[in-house]
PDB file of C-alpha atoms in Angstrom:
ATOM      1  CA  MET A 299       0.000   0.000   0.000  1.00 86.00           C
ATOM      2  CA  LEU A 300       1.267   3.460  -0.914  1.00 92.00           C
ATOM      3  CA  THR A 301       2.138   5.907   1.846  1.00 93.00           C
ATOM      4  CA  ARG A 302      -0.399   8.423   0.552  1.00 95.00           C
ATOM      5  CA  GLU A 303      -3.123   5.762   0.881  1.00 94.00           C
ATOM      6  CA  LYS A 304      -2.078   5.003   4.464  1.00 94.00           C
ATOM      7  CA  ILE A 305      -2.303   8.696   5.290  1.00 95.00           C
ATOM      8  CA  VAL A 306      -5.848   9.100   3.952  1.00 94.00           C
ATOM      9  CA  LEU A 307      -6.907   5.897   5.700  1.00 94.00           C
ATOM     10  CA  HIS A 308      -5.506   7.315   8.931  1.00 95.00           C
ATOM     11  CA  LEU A 309      -7.612  10.427   8.327  1.00 95.00           C
ATOM     12  CA  LEU A 310     -10.675   8.306   7.580  1.00 94.00           C
ATOM     13  CA  SER A 311     -10.109   6.339  10.793  1.00 93.00           C
ATOM     14  CA  CYS A 312     -10.706   9.540  12.766  1.00 93.00           C
ATOM     15  CA  TYR A 313     -14.371   9.310  11.748  1.00 92.00           C
ATOM     16  CA  SER A 314     -16.588   6.596  13.218  1.00 87.00           C
ATOM     17  CA  GLU A 315     -19.492   7.370  10.867  1.00 91.00           C
ATOM     18  CA  PRO A 316     -19.540   7.621   7.064  1.00 93.00           C
ATOM     19  CA  ILE A 317     -18.238  10.976   5.861  1.00 93.00           C
ATOM     20  CA  ASP A 318     -19.492  12.913   2.888  1.00 92.00           C
ATOM     21  CA  LYS A 319     -17.148  12.421  -0.101  1.00 92.00           C
ATOM     22  CA  ILE A 320     -17.101  16.121  -0.924  1.00 91.00           C
ATOM     23  CA  SER A 321     -15.996  16.843   2.632  1.00 93.00           C
ATOM     24  CA  PHE A 322     -13.400  14.091   2.564  1.00 96.00           C
ATOM     25  CA  VAL A 323     -11.799  15.390  -0.632  1.00 96.00           C
ATOM     26  CA  LYS A 324     -11.660  18.876   0.904  1.00 97.00           C
ATOM     27  CA  LEU A 325      -9.970  17.434   4.010  1.00 97.00           C
ATOM     28  CA  VAL A 326      -7.306  15.689   1.938  1.00 97.00           C
ATOM     29  CA  PHE A 327      -6.888  18.948   0.024  1.00 98.00           C
ATOM     30  CA  LEU A 328      -6.256  20.773   3.314  1.00 97.00           C
ATOM     31  CA  LEU A 329      -3.771  18.065   4.310  1.00 97.00           C
ATOM     32  CA  ARG A 330      -1.929  18.923   1.114  1.00 96.00           C
ATOM     33  CA  HIS A 331      -1.975  22.669   1.680  1.00 96.00           C
ATOM     34  CA  LEU A 332      -1.797  23.183   5.446  1.00 95.00           C
ATOM     35  CA  THR A 333       0.577  20.490   6.686  1.00 95.00           C
ATOM     36  CA  ILE A 334       4.059  19.151   6.016  1.00 94.00           C
ATOM     37  CA  LEU A 335       2.530  17.155   3.168  1.00 94.00           C
ATOM     38  CA  LYS A 336       2.580  20.309   1.026  1.00 92.00           C
ATOM     39  CA  ASP A 337       6.252  19.516   0.370  1.00 89.00           C
ATOM     40  CA  VAL A 338       5.714  15.827  -0.448  1.00 90.00           C
ATOM     41  CA  ASN A 339       5.552  15.332  -4.222  1.00 89.00           C
ATOM     42  CA  SER A 340       4.104  11.839  -3.926  1.00 92.00           C
ATOM     43  CA  PHE A 341       1.029  13.052  -2.055  1.00 96.00           C
ATOM     44  CA  TYR A 342      -2.158  14.011  -3.863  1.00 97.00           C
ATOM     45  CA  ASP A 343      -2.317  17.004  -6.197  1.00 97.00           C
ATOM     46  CA  PHE A 344      -5.547  18.809  -7.019  1.00 97.00           C
ATOM     47  CA  VAL A 345      -7.248  20.466  -9.951  1.00 97.00           C
ATOM     48  CA  PRO A 346     -10.262  22.833 -10.026  1.00 97.00           C
ATOM     49  CA  TYR A 347     -13.373  20.827 -10.911  1.00 96.00           C
ATOM     50  CA  LYS A 348     -17.151  20.671 -10.450  1.00 91.00           C
ATOM     51  CA  PHE A 349     -17.155  20.843  -6.664  1.00 88.00           C
ATOM     52  CA  GLY A 350     -13.967  22.784  -6.057  1.00 94.00           C
ATOM     53  CA  PRO A 351     -10.568  21.095  -5.618  1.00 96.00           C
ATOM     54  CA  PHE A 352     -10.576  17.534  -6.908  1.00 97.00           C
ATOM     55  CA  SER A 353      -8.061  14.722  -7.293  1.00 97.00           C
ATOM     56  CA  PHE A 354      -8.624  12.053  -9.913  1.00 97.00           C
ATOM     57  CA  THR A 355      -5.738  10.119  -8.387  1.00 97.00           C
ATOM     58  CA  LEU A 356      -7.410  10.148  -4.964  1.00 96.00           C
ATOM     59  CA  TYR A 357     -10.668   8.855  -6.421  1.00 95.00           C
ATOM     60  CA  ARG A 358      -8.794   6.118  -8.258  1.00 95.00           C
ATOM     61  CA  ASP A 359      -7.103   5.068  -5.008  1.00 95.00           C
ATOM     62  CA  LEU A 360     -10.460   5.048  -3.207  1.00 95.00           C
ATOM     63  CA  GLU A 361     -11.841   2.747  -5.898  1.00 94.00           C
ATOM     64  CA  ARG A 362      -8.934   0.347  -5.416  1.00 93.00           C
ATOM     65  CA  LEU A 363      -9.321   0.419  -1.638  1.00 94.00           C
ATOM     66  CA  THR A 364     -13.008  -0.341  -2.119  1.00 94.00           C
ATOM     67  CA  LEU A 365     -12.226  -3.366  -4.273  1.00 94.00           C
ATOM     68  CA  ASN A 366      -9.864  -4.574  -1.555  1.00 92.00           C
ATOM     69  CA  GLU A 367     -12.674  -4.112   1.005  1.00 93.00           C
ATOM     70  CA  ILE A 368     -10.584  -1.629   3.020  1.00 93.00           C
ATOM     71  CA  ILE A 369     -13.287   1.017   2.725  1.00 94.00           C
ATOM     72  CA  VAL A 370     -17.014   1.002   2.022  1.00 92.00           C
ATOM     73  CA  ASN A 371     -17.683   3.421  -0.805  1.00 87.00           C
ATOM     74  CA  TYR A 372     -21.284   4.568  -0.898  1.00 86.00           C
ATOM     75  CA  THR A 373     -22.715   6.820  -3.605  1.00 84.00           C
ATOM     76  CA  LYS A 374     -22.023  10.010  -1.666  1.00 89.00           C
ATOM     77  CA  LYS A 375     -20.206   8.829   1.466  1.00 93.00           C
ATOM     78  CA  VAL A 376     -17.201   6.775   2.425  1.00 93.00           C
ATOM     79  CA  VAL A 377     -16.203   4.925   5.615  1.00 94.00           C
ATOM     80  CA  LEU A 378     -13.579   2.451   6.765  1.00 93.00           C
ATOM     81  CA  SER A 379     -14.717  -1.162   6.824  1.00 92.00           C
ATOM     82  CA  GLN A 380     -13.972  -3.389   9.830  1.00 90.00           C
ATOM     83  CA  ILE A 381     -11.160  -4.888   7.803  1.00 90.00           C
ATOM     84  CA  GLY A 382      -9.982  -1.368   7.043  1.00 89.00           C
ATOM     85  CA  ARG A 383      -9.845  -0.350  10.713  1.00 89.00           C
ATOM     86  CA  LYS A 384      -7.754  -3.393  11.546  1.00 89.00           C
ATOM     87  CA  HIS A 385      -5.559  -2.604   8.554  1.00 85.00           C
ATOM     88  CA  VAL A 386      -5.017   0.986   9.740  1.00 88.00           C
ATOM     89  CA  GLU A 387      -4.031  -0.225  13.198  1.00 87.00           C
ATOM     90  CA  ALA A 388      -1.513  -2.617  11.651  1.00 86.00           C
ATOM     91  CA  GLU A 389      -0.084  -0.045   9.237  1.00 85.00           C
ATOM     92  CA  LEU A 390      -0.029   3.007  11.514  1.00 87.00           C
ATOM     93  CA  ASP A 391       3.515   2.322  12.734  1.00 86.00           C
ATOM     94  CA  SER A 392       4.788   2.507   9.157  1.00 91.00           C
ATOM     95  CA  LEU A 393       3.904   6.225   9.042  1.00 92.00           C
ATOM     96  CA  ASN A 394       6.451   8.595  10.529  1.00 92.00           C
ATOM     97  CA  SER A 395       5.566  10.920  13.396  1.00 93.00           C
ATOM     98  CA  ALA A 396       5.235  13.969  11.144  1.00 93.00           C
ATOM     99  CA  GLN A 397       2.748  12.206   8.875  1.00 93.00           C
ATOM    100  CA  LYS A 398       0.650  11.033  11.816  1.00 93.00           C
ATOM    101  CA  SER A 399       0.761  14.474  13.419  1.00 95.00           C
ATOM    102  CA  ALA A 400      -0.357  16.105  10.163  1.00 95.00           C
ATOM    103  CA  VAL A 401      -3.523  13.998  10.166  1.00 95.00           C
ATOM    104  CA  LEU A 402      -4.294  14.473  13.857  1.00 95.00           C
ATOM    105  CA  ASP A 403      -3.598  18.206  13.799  1.00 95.00           C
ATOM    106  CA  LEU A 404      -5.919  18.693  10.836  1.00 96.00           C
ATOM    107  CA  PHE A 405      -8.649  16.580  12.424  1.00 95.00           C
ATOM    108  CA  SER A 406      -8.360  18.580  15.633  1.00 95.00           C
ATOM    109  CA  MET A 407      -8.882  21.779  13.632  1.00 94.00           C
ATOM    110  CA  VAL A 408     -11.872  20.638  11.533  1.00 94.00           C
ATOM    111  CA  LYS A 409     -13.694  18.072  13.677  1.00 91.00           C
ATOM    112  CA  GLU A 410     -16.481  20.520  14.565  1.00 91.00           C
ATOM    113  CA  TRP A 411     -16.921  21.796  11.010  1.00 92.00           C
ATOM    114  CA  ASP A 412     -19.948  20.687   9.004  1.00 90.00           C
ATOM    115  CA  THR A 413     -19.827  20.215   5.224  1.00 89.00           C
ATOM    116  CA  LYS A 414     -21.136  23.708   4.465  1.00 91.00           C
ATOM    117  CA  TYR A 415     -18.550  25.421   6.658  1.00 94.00           C
ATOM    118  CA  LEU A 416     -15.734  23.273   5.290  1.00 94.00           C
ATOM    119  CA  VAL A 417     -16.665  23.966   1.657  1.00 93.00           C
ATOM    120  CA  ASN A 418     -17.077  27.695   2.314  1.00 93.00           C
ATOM    121  CA  HIS A 419     -13.684  27.793   4.023  1.00 95.00           C
ATOM    122  CA  VAL A 420     -11.908  26.085   1.121  1.00 95.00           C
ATOM    123  CA  TYR A 421     -13.673  28.218  -1.491  1.00 95.00           C
ATOM    124  CA  ARG A 422     -12.826  31.412   0.358  1.00 94.00           C
ATOM    125  CA  LYS A 423      -9.179  30.570   1.051  1.00 95.00           C
ATOM    126  CA  TYR A 424      -8.361  28.891  -2.274  1.00 96.00           C
ATOM    127  CA  PRO A 425     -10.353  30.727  -4.988  1.00 95.00           C
ATOM    128  CA  TRP A 426      -8.314  29.263  -7.867  1.00 96.00           C
ATOM    129  CA  TYR A 427      -9.889  25.871  -7.215  1.00 95.00           C
ATOM    130  CA  THR A 428     -13.411  27.283  -7.593  1.00 94.00           C
ATOM    131  CA  ILE A 429     -13.142  28.376 -11.219  1.00 93.00           C
ATOM    132  CA  LYS A 430     -14.810  25.209 -12.577  1.00 92.00           C
ATOM    133  CA  SER A 431     -17.291  24.841  -9.725  1.00 90.00           C
ATOM    134  CA  GLU A 432     -20.977  24.189 -10.393  1.00 85.00           C
ATOM    135  CA  ASN A 433     -21.745  26.110  -7.204  1.00 75.00           C
ATOM    136  CA  VAL A 434     -22.610  29.365  -8.988  1.00 62.00           C
ATOM    137  CA  SER A 435     -22.905  31.511  -5.864  1.00 62.00           C
ATOM    138  CA  MET A 436     -19.492  30.459  -4.577  1.00 60.00           C
ATOM    139  CA  LYS A 437     -17.898  30.653  -8.000  1.00 55.00           C
ATOM    140  CA  SER A 438     -19.111  34.190  -8.535  1.00 44.00           C
ATOM    141  CA  ALA A 439     -17.571  35.192  -5.207  1.00 46.00           C
ATOM    142  CA  SER A 440     -14.138  34.209  -6.504  1.00 46.00           C
ATOM    143  CA  LYS A 441     -12.149  36.866  -8.299  1.00 45.00           C
ATOM    144  CA  THR A 442      -9.584  34.379  -9.518  1.00 49.00           C
ATOM    145  CA  SER A 443      -9.853  33.108 -13.085  1.00 50.00           C
ATOM    146  CA  THR A 444      -7.612  31.973 -15.860  1.00 52.00           C
ATOM    147  CA  GLU A 445      -5.763  34.608 -17.807  1.00 54.00           C
ATOM    148  CA  PRO A 446      -5.880  34.292 -21.600  1.00 54.00           C
ATOM    149  CA  ALA A 447      -2.705  32.608 -22.750  1.00 55.00           C
ATOM    150  CA  ASN A 448      -0.355  34.540 -24.965  1.00 63.00           C
ATOM    151  CA  HIS A 449       0.072  33.095 -28.399  1.00 77.00           C
ATOM    152  CA  LEU A 450       3.234  31.151 -27.729  1.00 91.00           C
ATOM    153  CA  ILE A 451       4.560  27.732 -28.631  1.00 94.00           C
ATOM    154  CA  HIS A 452       4.049  26.018 -25.295  1.00 96.00           C
ATOM    155  CA  THR A 453       5.650  22.651 -24.590  1.00 97.00           C
ATOM    156  CA  ILE A 454       5.215  20.433 -21.540  1.00 97.00           C
ATOM    157  CA  GLY A 455       6.484  17.096 -20.212  1.00 97.00           C
ATOM    158  CA  TYR A 456       4.639  14.988 -17.671  1.00 97.00           C
ATOM    159  CA  GLU A 457       7.648  13.262 -16.093  1.00 96.00           C
ATOM    160  CA  GLY A 458       7.422  13.672 -12.314  1.00 94.00           C
ATOM    161  CA  ARG A 459       3.863  15.035 -12.447  1.00 96.00           C
ATOM    162  CA  SER A 460       0.587  13.485 -11.362  1.00 97.00           C
ATOM    163  CA  ILE A 461      -2.327  13.765 -13.774  1.00 98.00           C
ATOM    164  CA  ASP A 462      -3.954  16.282 -11.406  1.00 98.00           C
ATOM    165  CA  SER A 463      -0.844  18.474 -11.299  1.00 97.00           C
ATOM    166  CA  PHE A 464      -0.517  18.224 -15.079  1.00 98.00           C
ATOM    167  CA  LEU A 465      -4.128  19.267 -15.755  1.00 98.00           C
ATOM    168  CA  ASN A 466      -3.901  22.052 -13.189  1.00 97.00           C
ATOM    169  CA  HIS A 467      -0.841  23.441 -14.974  1.00 96.00           C
ATOM    170  CA  LEU A 468      -2.639  23.391 -18.336  1.00 97.00           C
ATOM    171  CA  LEU A 469      -5.585  25.272 -16.832  1.00 96.00           C
ATOM    172  CA  LYS A 470      -3.338  27.895 -15.258  1.00 95.00           C
ATOM    173  CA  GLU A 471      -1.762  28.514 -18.655  1.00 94.00           C
ATOM    174  CA  ASP A 472      -5.202  28.534 -20.340  1.00 94.00           C
ATOM    175  CA  ILE A 473      -4.132  25.782 -22.738  1.00 96.00           C
ATOM    176  CA  GLN A 474      -7.055  24.876 -25.004  1.00 96.00           C
ATOM    177  CA  ILE A 475      -5.454  22.246 -27.228  1.00 97.00           C
ATOM    178  CA  LEU A 476      -3.031  19.564 -26.033  1.00 98.00           C
ATOM    179  CA  ILE A 477      -0.959  18.120 -28.875  1.00 98.00           C
ATOM    180  CA  ASP A 478       0.518  14.773 -27.859  1.00 98.00           C
ATOM    181  CA  VAL A 479       3.693  14.186 -29.890  1.00 97.00           C
ATOM    182  CA  ARG A 480       4.634  10.796 -28.443  1.00 96.00           C
ATOM    183  CA  ALA A 481       5.086   8.050 -31.018  1.00 94.00           C
ATOM    184  CA  ASN A 482       3.213   5.720 -28.667  1.00 94.00           C
ATOM    185  CA  ALA A 483       0.676   7.427 -26.435  1.00 94.00           C
ATOM    186  CA  LEU A 484       0.925   4.800 -23.712  1.00 94.00           C
ATOM    187  CA  SER A 485       2.039   5.162 -20.118  1.00 95.00           C
ATOM    188  CA  ARG A 486       2.149   3.048 -16.984  1.00 93.00           C
ATOM    189  CA  LYS A 487       1.403   6.225 -15.053  1.00 95.00           C
ATOM    190  CA  TYR A 488      -2.268   6.777 -14.327  1.00 96.00           C
ATOM    191  CA  GLY A 489      -3.951   9.306 -16.605  1.00 96.00           C
ATOM    192  CA  PHE A 490      -1.338   9.591 -19.339  1.00 97.00           C
ATOM    193  CA  SER A 491      -2.333   6.893 -21.798  1.00 97.00           C
ATOM    194  CA  LYS A 492      -4.193   8.183 -24.825  1.00 96.00           C
ATOM    195  CA  ARG A 493      -7.734   7.118 -23.913  1.00 96.00           C
ATOM    196  CA  GLN A 494      -7.493   8.257 -20.284  1.00 96.00           C
ATOM    197  CA  LEU A 495      -5.819  11.543 -21.126  1.00 98.00           C
ATOM    198  CA  SER A 496      -8.293  12.357 -23.884  1.00 98.00           C
ATOM    199  CA  SER A 497     -11.230  11.660 -21.551  1.00 97.00           C
ATOM    200  CA  LEU A 498      -9.794  13.760 -18.715  1.00 97.00           C
ATOM    201  CA  CYS A 499      -8.947  16.668 -21.009  1.00 97.00           C
ATOM    202  CA  GLN A 500     -12.508  16.647 -22.288  1.00 97.00           C
ATOM    203  CA  LYS A 501     -13.783  17.259 -18.751  1.00 96.00           C
ATOM    204  CA  PHE A 502     -11.963  20.605 -18.817  1.00 96.00           C
ATOM    205  CA  ASP A 503     -12.850  21.535 -22.401  1.00 96.00           C
ATOM    206  CA  ILE A 504      -9.271  20.920 -23.519  1.00 97.00           C
ATOM    207  CA  VAL A 505      -9.036  19.388 -26.983  1.00 98.00           C
ATOM    208  CA  TYR A 506      -6.637  16.440 -27.066  1.00 98.00           C
ATOM    209  CA  CYS A 507      -5.028  15.289 -30.302  1.00 97.00           C
ATOM    210  CA  HIS A 508      -2.328  12.714 -30.905  1.00 97.00           C
ATOM    211  CA  GLU A 509       0.164  13.445 -33.685  1.00 96.00           C
ATOM    212  CA  ARG A 510       1.995  10.129 -33.746  1.00 94.00           C
ATOM    213  CA  SER A 511       3.937  11.030 -36.880  1.00 93.00           C
ATOM    214  CA  LEU A 512       5.729  13.784 -34.966  1.00 95.00           C
ATOM    215  CA  GLY A 513       7.015  11.333 -32.379  1.00 94.00           C
ATOM    216  CA  VAL A 514      10.290   9.441 -32.162  1.00 92.00           C
ATOM    217  CA  PRO A 515       9.972   5.631 -32.405  1.00 88.00           C
ATOM    218  CA  SER A 516      11.166   3.886 -29.250  1.00 83.00           C
ATOM    219  CA  LYS A 517      13.825   1.942 -31.170  1.00 85.00           C
ATOM    220  CA  GLU A 518      15.507   5.242 -32.038  1.00 84.00           C
ATOM    221  CA  ARG A 519      15.649   6.260 -28.378  1.00 80.00           C
ATOM    222  CA  LYS A 520      17.738   3.293 -27.279  1.00 79.00           C
ATOM    223  CA  ASN A 521      21.289   3.865 -26.045  1.00 77.00           C
ATOM    224  CA  LEU A 522      20.872   7.596 -25.445  1.00 77.00           C
ATOM    225  CA  LYS A 523      23.682   8.002 -22.945  1.00 75.00           C
ATOM    226  CA  ASN A 524      25.185  11.443 -23.444  1.00 79.00           C
ATOM    227  CA  HIS A 525      24.840  14.826 -25.104  1.00 80.00           C
ATOM    228  CA  GLN A 526      26.349  13.587 -28.358  1.00 84.00           C
ATOM    229  CA  SER A 527      23.859  10.722 -28.729  1.00 83.00           C
ATOM    230  CA  TYR A 528      20.956  13.118 -28.138  1.00 86.00           C
ATOM    231  CA  ARG A 529      22.400  15.585 -30.626  1.00 88.00           C
ATOM    232  CA  LYS A 530      22.592  12.935 -33.343  1.00 89.00           C
ATOM    233  CA  LEU A 531      19.025  11.799 -32.613  1.00 89.00           C
ATOM    234  CA  PHE A 532      17.694  15.335 -32.849  1.00 89.00           C
ATOM    235  CA  GLU A 533      19.643  16.026 -36.037  1.00 91.00           C
ATOM    236  CA  ARG A 534      17.970  13.029 -37.674  1.00 92.00           C
ATOM    237  CA  TYR A 535      14.616  14.149 -36.312  1.00 92.00           C
ATOM    238  CA  GLU A 536      15.017  17.732 -37.579  1.00 92.00           C
ATOM    239  CA  LYS A 537      15.884  16.437 -41.039  1.00 92.00           C
ATOM    240  CA  ARG A 538      12.847  14.149 -41.086  1.00 91.00           C
ATOM    241  CA  ILE A 539      10.283  16.761 -40.046  1.00 91.00           C
ATOM    242  CA  SER A 540      11.733  19.341 -42.453  1.00 88.00           C
ATOM    243  CA  LEU A 541      11.210  16.941 -45.369  1.00 86.00           C
ATOM    244  CA  ASP A 542       8.725  14.102 -44.799  1.00 84.00           C
ATOM    245  CA  ASP A 543       6.522  15.796 -42.182  1.00 87.00           C
ATOM    246  CA  TYR A 544       6.786  19.442 -43.175  1.00 90.00           C
ATOM    247  CA  ARG A 545       3.104  19.763 -44.078  1.00 92.00           C
ATOM    248  CA  LEU A 546       2.141  18.404 -40.677  1.00 93.00           C
ATOM    249  CA  VAL A 547       4.512  20.862 -39.013  1.00 94.00           C
ATOM    250  CA  GLN A 548       2.826  23.662 -40.963  1.00 94.00           C
ATOM    251  CA  SER A 549      -0.600  22.424 -39.872  1.00 94.00           C
ATOM    252  CA  VAL A 550       0.401  22.314 -36.203  1.00 95.00           C
ATOM    253  CA  SER A 551       2.023  25.719 -36.605  1.00 95.00           C
ATOM    254  CA  GLN A 552      -1.247  27.200 -37.809  1.00 94.00           C
ATOM    255  CA  VAL A 553      -3.152  25.690 -34.895  1.00 94.00           C
ATOM    256  CA  MET A 554      -0.689  27.082 -32.362  1.00 95.00           C
ATOM    257  CA  GLU A 555      -0.831  30.487 -34.016  1.00 93.00           C
ATOM    258  CA  ASN A 556      -4.592  30.697 -33.549  1.00 92.00           C
ATOM    259  CA  VAL A 557      -5.381  28.744 -30.366  1.00 94.00           C
ATOM    260  CA  PRO A 558      -3.402  28.497 -27.094  1.00 95.00           C
ATOM    261  CA  SER A 559      -1.868  25.041 -27.428  1.00 96.00           C
ATOM    262  CA  ALA A 560       0.911  22.918 -25.963  1.00 97.00           C
ATOM    263  CA  LEU A 561       3.149  20.208 -27.382  1.00 97.00           C
ATOM    264  CA  MET A 562       3.237  17.328 -24.912  1.00 97.00           C
ATOM    265  CA  CYS A 563       5.727  14.533 -24.380  1.00 97.00           C
ATOM    266  CA  PHE A 564       7.240  12.627 -21.443  1.00 95.00           C
ATOM    267  CA  GLU A 565      10.548  14.202 -20.435  1.00 94.00           C
ATOM    268  CA  SER A 566      10.481  17.000 -17.879  1.00 94.00           C
ATOM    269  CA  ASP A 567      13.721  18.432 -19.307  1.00 93.00           C
ATOM    270  CA  ASN A 568      12.942  19.780 -22.779  1.00 93.00           C
ATOM    271  CA  ARG A 569      16.639  19.512 -23.679  1.00 91.00           C
ATOM    272  CA  SER A 570      16.276  15.723 -23.595  1.00 90.00           C
ATOM    273  CA  CYS A 571      13.064  15.681 -25.610  1.00 93.00           C
ATOM    274  CA  HIS A 572      12.310  15.952 -29.304  1.00 94.00           C
ATOM    275  CA  ARG A 573       9.572  18.503 -28.559  1.00 94.00           C
ATOM    276  CA  ARG A 574      12.363  21.098 -28.334  1.00 94.00           C
ATOM    277  CA  PRO A 575      13.553  20.795 -31.986  1.00 94.00           C
ATOM    278  CA  LEU A 576       9.897  20.393 -33.004  1.00 95.00           C
ATOM    279  CA  ALA A 577       9.054  23.681 -31.277  1.00 95.00           C
ATOM    280  CA  ASP A 578      12.025  25.287 -33.047  1.00 94.00           C
ATOM    281  CA  ALA A 579      10.721  24.058 -36.403  1.00 94.00           C
ATOM    282  CA  ILE A 580       7.233  25.390 -35.675  1.00 95.00           C
ATOM    283  CA  SER A 581       8.654  28.720 -34.553  1.00 95.00           C
ATOM    284  CA  SER A 582      10.537  29.037 -37.835  1.00 93.00           C
ATOM    285  CA  VAL A 583       7.161  28.796 -39.616  1.00 93.00           C
ATOM    286  CA  ASN A 584       4.938  31.066 -37.528  1.00 92.00           C
ATOM    287  CA  GLY A 585       7.515  33.224 -35.746  1.00 91.00           C
ATOM    288  CA  LEU A 586       6.037  32.627 -32.283  1.00 92.00           C
ATOM    289  CA  THR A 587       8.142  32.589 -29.130  1.00 94.00           C
ATOM    290  CA  ILE A 588       8.702  29.218 -27.427  1.00 95.00           C
ATOM    291  CA  ASN A 589       7.687  28.706 -23.811  1.00 94.00           C
ATOM    292  CA  HIS A 590       8.740  25.437 -22.150  1.00 94.00           C
ATOM    293  CA  LEU A 591       6.337  24.900 -19.260  1.00 91.00           C
TER     294      LEU A 591
END
């Protein structure tokens, strides 16, 4: 079991009765923002959604814990099962003192709060996460909204990011089209395979498109050990897209000139990714400035 799952189970164990899911997500959100867990990259990230801050990763973990009969997942509420309470007792020692204190300190602060007060508190303190809310009255109270993106050639890698962090970054940059330039749009990481990513982008009105032809086949990425090997790979890639795929480059260039868009691949460091020479090629067509997110 992942440490982040143990932490949320510890939080859930503080409640003897089923707790409203909306409230529980807000509590985990506060764990992320008010405790030492704010500096832990492996803990849950959040994205503004229908009911304020939301974590697709958290919901996925709750589904898995339900299948393992650790929690009972009702339509609108969640509670530890008897098996789950025994499991928490057995696993509690594997959490360090800071992690346990984070949970208990938060519970001590919020234990008297009802759902309405909790939601109002989160909406008031963290207005960015209200921008997609279906709660019109609370949304209108927020003065925070996305700023229109400049017409730039944005690029982004998802290495080291959760799907929630990734989507949140796209929203903050007002990206409206995500152009996946992986040769194979598959990933072992939750949310980043083509079907999942397309579905999640759709929830935020972000158009997802996969331009496989602009990717680098995996066989060509073998034995990349140093700067020279990367340089040779990118030289071959630049030659290919300037000849065989030039019309596609022009097409993508036109899209990026008219709609805030981002080229997406895996690597966090754009210097180790083919999206960098691709962005250079696009810039040579439309003259836009490159912005590596």
